[in-house]
């Protein structure tokens, strides 16, 4: 008797793990890869054409019944859904998809992510993730040592910069109490004041950054008029323009006033790996905690965040005990206690894809990608600066380029951006600087070529003349 489609032995759906898991996955992967190809061809550009209503209509039509009474089988389900999602995707691997800090993941990282999904390790107790927990510990200590020249640096993996910033404020609150004042530049990520609110701290104080970065003079004035414990948060890579605060000077002020320093380096932190760009981050190592995102300039599939600290004892407030996961006698007997490695309980083995990338590329390979990506941003800036139809805001600090058509007002610029999105021809962001609206190209694709940049400029030039 033949099993129904999408079922395995004994009439049950096959599993991804176990000795038969690879055999069950292999034919499904062929279907997935083919659907990725056909979906990309159907999309034909960086974004699906037609805007939100058209995309929703196509998804609705393709799915029909989302939860049918009788299944269609594995291959049909994958073929339909992967094709539909791909055809309707914003593809960060397309050189004209450059709106956000949204990277195209490396193939080796995505392949490792498949293995993590198949094994389904849960890093809340050792008996659910024996090797994965050892790998994560090795990886986090290794990465923390990149940013802290101290005897016992450590790090925890997070879902991204928002969670890492939240943890940083939580740790500071536990060190200093509930009356902690958080000072941040107006250029800071929105997750900083939000974390203060979530943690029940006094409202975070936003300091003006009219030039785009937090100046030492502004911080000095704020520290001089603030009583009680203070956490200063600086930014190494703003979301709007990729700017980096003067970290060393801000660290000096924190030392003088006894304030803690947290640096949100979600975007720019990995510049530290590059000898060419490392000087931009002078003072980074002086922070009490650092946020890093490897799903930006690390080219990892989402999610791959990190919070690093100079000493593992700073993570002690995360300690938590639940008998079914880390009973005291098990811990005393030598089973690792994993609950204190996150605020989350169930956690997947995100360390695997990061470790696979580091092993595959090595320091020199990853540095090459960082340098190449930043060089392309410099090249785009030069093209725009030399072009009479465009105005460049400033040379890029990392890989974000702000510019605008020379004779367009803010309304026309916003309309131009939406027109490009509606047509599916280019995905550009928007940012406000110097009281004006600017188009934003955030380059995170190391495969972008000089020809791709020319094509983008030519497309924009033609669009501004319509």
Coordinates of C-alpha atoms in Angstrom, one line a residue:
X1 CA 0.0 0.0 0.0
X2 CA 1.4 3.4 -1.0
X3 CA 1.7 6.0 1.7
X4 CA -0.2 9.3 1.1
X5 CA 1.8 12.2 -0.2
X6 CA 3.9 13.9 2.4
X7 CA 4.0 10.9 4.8
X8 CA 6.8 8.6 5.8
X9 CA 6.9 5.1 7.3
X10 CA 3.8 3.8 9.1
X11 CA 1.8 6.6 7.5
X12 CA 3.3 9.4 9.5
X13 CA 5.0 12.5 8.1
X14 CA 8.8 12.0 7.9
X15 CA 11.2 13.7 10.3
X16 CA 14.2 15.9 9.5
X17 CA 16.3 14.4 12.2
X18 CA 17.4 10.9 13.1
X19 CA 19.1 8.4 10.9
X20 CA 16.5 8.7 8.1
X21 CA 16.3 12.5 8.3
X22 CA 18.8 13.3 5.5
X23 CA 17.1 10.8 3.2
X24 CA 13.7 12.5 3.8
X25 CA 15.2 16.0 3.4
X26 CA 17.1 15.4 0.2
X27 CA 14.2 15.2 -2.3
X28 CA 12.5 18.1 -0.5
X29 CA 15.5 20.3 -0.9
X30 CA 15.5 19.8 -4.6
X31 CA 11.9 21.0 -4.6
X32 CA 12.7 24.0 -2.5
X33 CA 15.7 25.0 -4.6
X34 CA 13.7 24.7 -7.8
X35 CA 10.9 26.9 -6.3
X36 CA 13.5 29.5 -5.2
X37 CA 14.7 29.6 -8.9
X38 CA 11.2 29.9 -10.4
X39 CA 10.1 32.4 -7.8
X40 CA 13.0 34.6 -8.5
X41 CA 12.4 34.5 -12.2
X42 CA 8.8 35.3 -11.7
X43 CA 9.7 38.3 -9.5
X44 CA 12.3 39.5 -12.0
X45 CA 13.7 42.3 -9.8
X46 CA 14.5 43.4 -6.3
X47 CA 10.8 43.6 -5.3
X48 CA 7.5 42.4 -6.6
X49 CA 5.7 44.9 -8.7
X50 CA 2.3 46.3 -7.9
X51 CA 2.5 47.3 -4.3
X52 CA 0.9 45.8 -1.1
X53 CA -2.6 45.1 -2.6
X54 CA -1.2 43.3 -5.6
X55 CA 1.2 41.2 -3.6
X56 CA -1.5 40.2 -1.1
X57 CA -3.9 39.2 -3.9
X58 CA -1.2 37.0 -5.5
X59 CA -0.4 35.3 -2.2
X60 CA -4.1 34.8 -1.4
X61 CA -4.8 33.3 -4.8
X62 CA -1.8 31.0 -4.6
X63 CA -2.6 29.6 -1.2
X64 CA -6.4 29.2 -1.5
X65 CA -7.2 27.3 1.7
X66 CA -4.4 28.0 4.2
X67 CA -5.5 25.0 6.4
X68 CA -7.2 22.5 4.1
X69 CA -9.1 19.5 5.4
X70 CA -6.9 17.2 3.3
X71 CA -3.2 17.8 2.8
X72 CA -1.6 18.4 -0.6
X73 CA 1.6 16.6 0.2
X74 CA 5.1 17.8 1.0
X75 CA 6.3 18.6 -2.5
X76 CA 3.2 20.6 -3.6
X77 CA 3.1 22.5 -0.4
X78 CA 6.8 23.5 -0.7
X79 CA 6.6 24.2 -4.4
X80 CA 3.6 26.5 -3.9
X81 CA 4.6 28.3 -0.8
X82 CA 8.4 28.8 -1.5
X83 CA 7.6 29.9 -5.1
X84 CA 5.0 32.3 -3.9
X85 CA 7.1 33.7 -1.1
X86 CA 10.1 34.1 -3.4
X87 CA 8.1 35.8 -6.1
X88 CA 6.8 38.2 -3.5
X89 CA 10.1 38.8 -1.7
X90 CA 12.3 41.8 -1.2
X91 CA 15.6 40.2 -2.3
X92 CA 18.6 41.6 -0.4
X93 CA 20.9 39.8 -2.8
X94 CA 19.7 42.0 -5.6
X95 CA 22.0 45.0 -6.0
X96 CA 19.0 47.4 -6.4
X97 CA 17.6 46.2 -3.0
X98 CA 19.4 48.6 -0.7
X99 CA 17.0 50.3 1.6
X100 CA 17.7 48.7 5.0
X101 CA 20.3 47.0 7.2
X102 CA 19.1 43.8 5.6
X103 CA 21.9 41.6 4.3
X104 CA 22.0 38.8 1.7
X105 CA 23.0 35.7 3.8
X106 CA 26.0 33.7 2.8
X107 CA 25.3 30.3 1.3
X108 CA 27.4 28.5 3.9
X109 CA 25.5 30.2 6.7
X110 CA 22.1 29.3 5.2
X111 CA 23.2 25.7 4.7
X112 CA 24.4 25.5 8.3
X113 CA 21.0 27.0 9.4
X114 CA 19.3 24.1 7.7
X115 CA 21.3 21.7 9.8
X116 CA 20.4 23.7 13.0
X117 CA 16.7 23.4 12.0
X118 CA 17.0 19.7 11.4
X119 CA 18.7 18.9 14.7
X120 CA 16.4 21.3 16.5
X121 CA 18.7 21.7 19.5
X122 CA 17.1 23.8 22.3
X123 CA 19.7 25.6 24.3
X124 CA 17.9 25.8 27.6
X125 CA 19.4 22.7 29.1
X126 CA 22.5 20.6 28.3
X127 CA 20.5 17.4 27.7
X128 CA 18.7 19.1 24.8
X129 CA 21.9 20.5 23.2
X130 CA 25.1 18.8 24.3
X131 CA 27.4 19.7 21.4
X132 CA 25.5 22.9 20.5
X133 CA 25.9 24.3 24.0
X134 CA 29.7 23.6 23.9
X135 CA 29.9 25.2 20.5
X136 CA 28.0 28.3 21.6
X137 CA 30.3 28.7 24.6
X138 CA 33.4 28.5 22.5
X139 CA 32.0 30.9 19.9
X140 CA 30.7 33.5 22.3
X141 CA 34.0 33.6 24.2
X142 CA 36.0 33.9 21.0
X143 CA 33.8 36.7 19.6
X144 CA 33.8 38.6 22.9
X145 CA 37.6 38.5 22.9
X146 CA 37.6 40.3 19.6
X147 CA 36.1 43.4 21.3
X148 CA 37.5 43.2 24.9
X149 CA 41.2 42.9 25.7
X150 CA 40.4 41.4 29.2
X151 CA 41.1 38.1 30.9
X152 CA 37.5 36.8 30.9
X153 CA 35.4 38.4 28.2
X154 CA 32.0 36.8 27.4
X155 CA 29.0 37.3 25.3
X156 CA 25.4 36.0 24.8
X157 CA 23.7 35.4 21.6
X158 CA 20.5 37.4 20.9
X159 CA 17.9 37.8 18.3
X160 CA 19.5 41.1 17.2
X161 CA 20.3 44.6 18.3
X162 CA 17.0 45.3 20.0
X163 CA 17.3 42.3 22.4
X164 CA 21.0 43.0 23.0
X165 CA 20.3 46.6 23.9
X166 CA 17.5 45.5 26.2
X167 CA 19.9 43.1 27.9
X168 CA 22.5 45.9 28.3
X169 CA 20.0 48.2 30.0
X170 CA 18.8 45.3 32.2
X171 CA 22.3 44.5 33.3
X172 CA 23.0 48.1 34.1
X173 CA 19.7 48.3 36.1
X174 CA 20.7 45.3 38.1
X175 CA 24.1 46.9 38.8
X176 CA 22.8 50.3 39.8
X177 CA 19.1 49.9 40.8
X178 CA 15.8 51.2 39.4
X179 CA 16.7 54.9 39.5
X180 CA 19.3 54.5 36.8
X181 CA 19.3 57.4 34.3
X182 CA 19.9 56.4 30.6
X183 CA 21.4 59.1 28.4
X184 CA 21.5 58.6 24.7
X185 CA 21.9 60.7 21.6
X186 CA 18.9 61.5 19.4
X187 CA 20.7 59.4 16.8
X188 CA 20.3 56.3 19.0
X189 CA 18.3 53.3 17.9
X190 CA 14.7 53.4 19.0
X191 CA 15.2 50.2 21.1
X192 CA 17.2 52.2 23.7
X193 CA 14.4 54.4 25.1
X194 CA 12.0 51.5 24.6
X195 CA 14.1 49.2 26.7
X196 CA 14.2 51.8 29.5
X197 CA 10.4 51.9 29.4
X198 CA 10.0 48.1 29.3
X199 CA 12.4 47.8 32.3
X200 CA 10.5 50.4 34.4
X201 CA 13.4 52.8 34.4
X202 CA 12.9 56.6 34.4
X203 CA 12.3 57.9 30.9
X204 CA 15.6 57.8 28.9
X205 CA 17.0 61.3 28.2
X206 CA 17.6 62.1 24.5
X207 CA 20.5 64.4 23.9
X208 CA 20.5 66.6 20.7
X209 CA 22.7 65.4 17.8
X210 CA 22.3 68.1 15.2
X211 CA 25.4 66.9 13.3
X212 CA 24.3 63.3 13.4
X213 CA 26.6 62.2 16.3
X214 CA 26.7 62.7 20.0
X215 CA 29.4 65.3 20.8
X216 CA 31.5 65.2 23.9
X217 CA 30.4 68.8 24.8
X218 CA 26.8 67.8 24.8
X219 CA 27.4 64.7 26.9
X220 CA 29.6 66.6 29.3
X221 CA 26.8 69.1 29.9
X222 CA 24.3 66.3 30.5
X223 CA 26.6 64.4 32.9
X224 CA 27.3 67.6 34.9
X225 CA 23.6 68.1 35.5
X226 CA 22.6 64.5 36.2
X227 CA 22.6 63.0 39.7
X228 CA 22.6 59.3 40.6
X229 CA 23.8 56.4 38.5
X230 CA 24.0 56.9 34.8
X231 CA 24.3 54.6 31.7
X232 CA 25.4 56.4 28.6
X233 CA 24.6 54.7 25.3
X234 CA 26.7 55.6 22.3
X235 CA 26.2 54.4 18.7
X236 CA 28.6 52.9 16.3
X237 CA 26.7 52.9 13.1
X238 CA 23.4 54.9 13.1
X239 CA 20.5 53.4 11.2
X240 CA 19.9 56.6 9.2
X241 CA 23.4 57.5 8.0
X242 CA 25.8 54.9 9.4
X243 CA 27.5 57.5 11.6
X244 CA 29.8 56.6 14.5
X245 CA 29.9 58.6 17.7
X246 CA 33.3 59.7 19.0
X247 CA 33.6 56.7 21.3
X248 CA 37.0 57.4 22.9
X249 CA 36.1 60.9 23.9
X250 CA 32.7 59.7 25.2
X251 CA 34.4 56.9 27.2
X252 CA 36.7 59.5 28.8
X253 CA 33.7 61.5 30.0
X254 CA 32.1 58.4 31.4
X255 CA 35.3 57.6 33.3
X256 CA 35.4 61.1 34.7
X257 CA 31.8 61.1 35.9
X258 CA 31.6 57.4 37.0
X259 CA 29.0 56.6 34.4
X260 CA 28.7 53.2 32.6
X261 CA 29.1 53.1 28.8
X262 CA 27.1 50.9 26.5
X263 CA 27.9 51.0 22.8
X264 CA 25.3 50.0 20.3
X265 CA 27.5 48.7 17.5
X266 CA 24.9 46.6 15.8
X267 CA 25.8 48.0 12.4
X268 CA 29.4 49.1 12.7
X269 CA 30.9 46.7 15.2
X270 CA 32.3 44.2 12.8
X271 CA 34.4 47.0 11.2
X272 CA 36.7 46.1 14.1
X273 CA 37.8 43.1 12.2
X274 CA 39.2 45.2 9.4
X275 CA 42.6 46.9 9.9
X276 CA 41.5 49.5 7.3
X277 CA 38.3 50.5 9.2
X278 CA 39.2 49.6 12.8
X279 CA 40.4 53.2 13.6
X280 CA 36.8 54.4 13.2
X281 CA 35.9 52.4 16.3
X282 CA 38.7 53.7 18.6
X283 CA 37.4 53.4 22.2
X284 CA 35.0 50.5 21.5
X285 CA 36.8 48.2 23.9
X286 CA 36.2 50.6 26.8
X287 CA 32.4 49.9 26.9
X288 CA 30.8 47.9 29.7
X289 CA 28.7 46.2 27.1
X290 CA 28.6 46.2 23.3
X291 CA 25.8 45.2 20.9
X292 CA 26.9 43.5 17.7
X293 CA 24.7 42.2 14.8
X294 CA 26.1 39.5 12.6
X295 CA 23.0 39.6 10.3
X296 CA 24.2 43.0 9.0
X297 CA 27.9 43.1 8.1
X298 CA 28.3 39.5 9.1
X299 CA 26.0 38.1 6.3
X300 CA 24.1 35.7 8.5
X301 CA 20.5 34.6 8.1
X302 CA 18.3 36.3 10.7
X303 CA 18.7 36.1 13.6
X304 CA 22.3 36.5 14.7
X305 CA 22.8 39.2 17.4
X306 CA 25.4 39.4 20.2
X307 CA 25.9 41.3 23.5
X308 CA 29.5 41.3 24.7
X309 CA 30.9 42.2 28.1
X310 CA 34.5 42.5 29.3
X311 CA 34.0 40.0 32.1
X312 CA 31.7 37.1 32.5
X313 CA 30.7 38.1 36.0
X314 CA 28.8 41.0 34.4
X315 CA 26.3 38.5 33.1
X316 CA 25.5 37.1 36.6
X317 CA 22.1 39.0 36.8
X318 CA 20.8 36.7 34.1
X319 CA 21.2 33.7 36.4
X320 CA 17.9 31.8 36.7
X321 CA 16.9 28.4 38.1
X322 CA 14.1 26.0 37.1
X323 CA 14.3 22.5 38.5
X324 CA 13.4 20.7 35.2
X325 CA 16.2 22.5 33.3
X326 CA 19.0 23.2 35.8
X327 CA 18.3 21.5 39.1
X328 CA 21.0 22.4 41.6
X329 CA 22.2 18.8 42.1
X330 CA 22.6 18.5 38.3
X331 CA 24.6 21.7 38.1
X332 CA 26.8 20.6 41.1
X333 CA 27.4 17.3 39.3
X334 CA 28.8 19.1 36.3
X335 CA 25.9 19.6 33.8
X336 CA 26.3 23.1 32.3
X337 CA 23.7 25.7 33.4
X338 CA 22.3 27.3 30.2
X339 CA 19.4 29.3 31.5
X340 CA 21.7 32.2 32.4
X341 CA 22.7 32.6 28.8
X342 CA 19.6 34.4 27.8
X343 CA 16.2 35.8 28.9
X344 CA 14.7 33.3 26.5
X345 CA 14.1 29.7 27.4
X346 CA 13.9 27.8 24.1
X347 CA 16.7 28.9 21.9
X348 CA 17.9 27.5 18.6
X349 CA 21.5 26.8 17.8
X350 CA 22.2 30.0 16.0
X351 CA 25.9 29.6 16.9
X352 CA 26.2 26.9 14.2
X353 CA 25.8 29.2 11.2
X354 CA 28.1 31.8 12.7
X355 CA 30.8 29.3 13.5
X356 CA 30.5 27.7 10.0
X357 CA 31.0 31.1 8.5
X358 CA 34.0 31.9 10.6
X359 CA 35.6 28.5 9.8
X360 CA 34.8 28.8 6.1
X361 CA 36.0 32.3 5.5
X362 CA 38.5 32.9 8.3
X363 CA 39.5 36.4 9.4
X364 CA 40.9 37.4 6.1
X365 CA 37.8 36.2 4.1
X366 CA 35.4 38.1 6.3
X367 CA 37.6 41.2 6.3
X368 CA 37.6 41.1 2.5
X369 CA 33.8 41.2 2.4
X370 CA 33.7 44.1 4.8
X371 CA 36.3 46.1 3.0
X372 CA 34.7 45.4 -0.4
X373 CA 31.2 46.4 0.7
X374 CA 32.5 49.7 2.2
X375 CA 34.5 50.4 -0.9
X376 CA 31.4 50.0 -3.1
X377 CA 29.6 52.6 -0.9
X378 CA 32.5 55.0 -1.4
X379 CA 32.3 54.4 -5.1
X380 CA 28.5 55.1 -5.2
X381 CA 29.1 58.3 -3.3
X382 CA 31.6 59.5 -5.8
X383 CA 29.3 58.7 -8.7
X384 CA 26.5 60.7 -7.1
X385 CA 28.7 63.6 -6.1
X386 CA 30.0 63.9 -9.7
X387 CA 26.5 63.7 -11.2
X388 CA 24.7 67.0 -11.8
X389 CA 21.3 65.5 -11.1
X390 CA 22.1 64.5 -7.6
X391 CA 23.2 66.0 -4.3
X392 CA 25.3 63.8 -1.9
X393 CA 24.8 64.4 1.8
X394 CA 28.3 63.3 2.9
X395 CA 30.9 60.7 2.3
X396 CA 29.8 57.4 3.8
X397 CA 31.2 56.3 7.2
X398 CA 30.3 52.6 6.7
X399 CA 28.2 51.6 3.8
X400 CA 25.2 53.9 3.9
X401 CA 24.9 56.7 1.3
X402 CA 22.4 59.6 1.6
X403 CA 21.6 61.6 -1.5
X404 CA 18.7 63.3 -3.2
X405 CA 17.8 64.5 -6.7
X406 CA 19.1 68.1 -7.1
X407 CA 15.8 69.8 -7.9
X408 CA 13.3 67.6 -6.0
X409 CA 11.5 68.8 -2.9
X410 CA 10.7 66.4 0.0
X411 CA 7.3 65.5 -1.4
X412 CA 8.7 64.7 -4.8
X413 CA 11.5 62.6 -3.3
X414 CA 9.1 60.6 -1.1
X415 CA 6.8 60.0 -4.2
X416 CA 9.8 58.9 -6.3
X417 CA 10.8 56.3 -3.7
X418 CA 7.3 54.9 -3.5
X419 CA 7.1 54.8 -7.3
X420 CA 10.2 52.7 -7.4
X421 CA 8.8 50.4 -4.8
X422 CA 5.4 50.1 -6.6
X423 CA 7.1 49.2 -9.8
X424 CA 9.5 46.7 -8.1
X425 CA 12.5 48.3 -9.8
X426 CA 14.5 49.5 -6.8
X427 CA 14.3 49.4 -3.0
X428 CA 15.8 52.6 -1.4
X429 CA 15.3 53.8 2.1
X430 CA 14.6 57.3 3.4
X431 CA 16.2 59.4 6.1
X432 CA 15.9 62.9 7.5
X433 CA 19.1 64.9 7.9
X434 CA 19.7 68.7 8.1
X435 CA 16.0 69.2 8.1
X436 CA 15.5 67.6 4.7
X437 CA 14.5 64.2 3.4
X438 CA 17.1 62.1 1.7
X439 CA 17.1 58.8 -0.2
X440 CA 19.2 56.2 1.5
X441 CA 21.2 53.4 -0.1
X442 CA 22.5 50.9 2.4
X443 CA 24.9 48.7 0.6
X444 CA 25.4 45.3 2.3
X445 CA 25.9 43.1 -0.8
X446 CA 29.6 42.3 -1.3
X447 CA 28.8 41.0 -4.8
X448 CA 27.6 44.4 -6.0
X449 CA 29.7 45.5 -9.0
X450 CA 30.6 48.9 -10.4
X451 CA 28.1 48.1 -13.2
X452 CA 25.4 47.6 -10.7
X453 CA 26.1 51.0 -9.3
X454 CA 26.0 52.6 -12.7
X455 CA 22.6 50.9 -13.3
X456 CA 21.2 52.3 -10.1
X457 CA 22.3 55.8 -10.9
X458 CA 21.0 55.6 -14.5
X459 CA 17.6 54.2 -13.2
X460 CA 17.3 57.1 -10.7
X461 CA 18.3 59.7 -13.3
X462 CA 15.6 58.4 -15.7
X463 CA 13.0 58.3 -12.9
X464 CA 13.6 61.9 -11.9
X465 CA 12.9 63.1 -15.4
X466 CA 9.5 61.6 -15.6

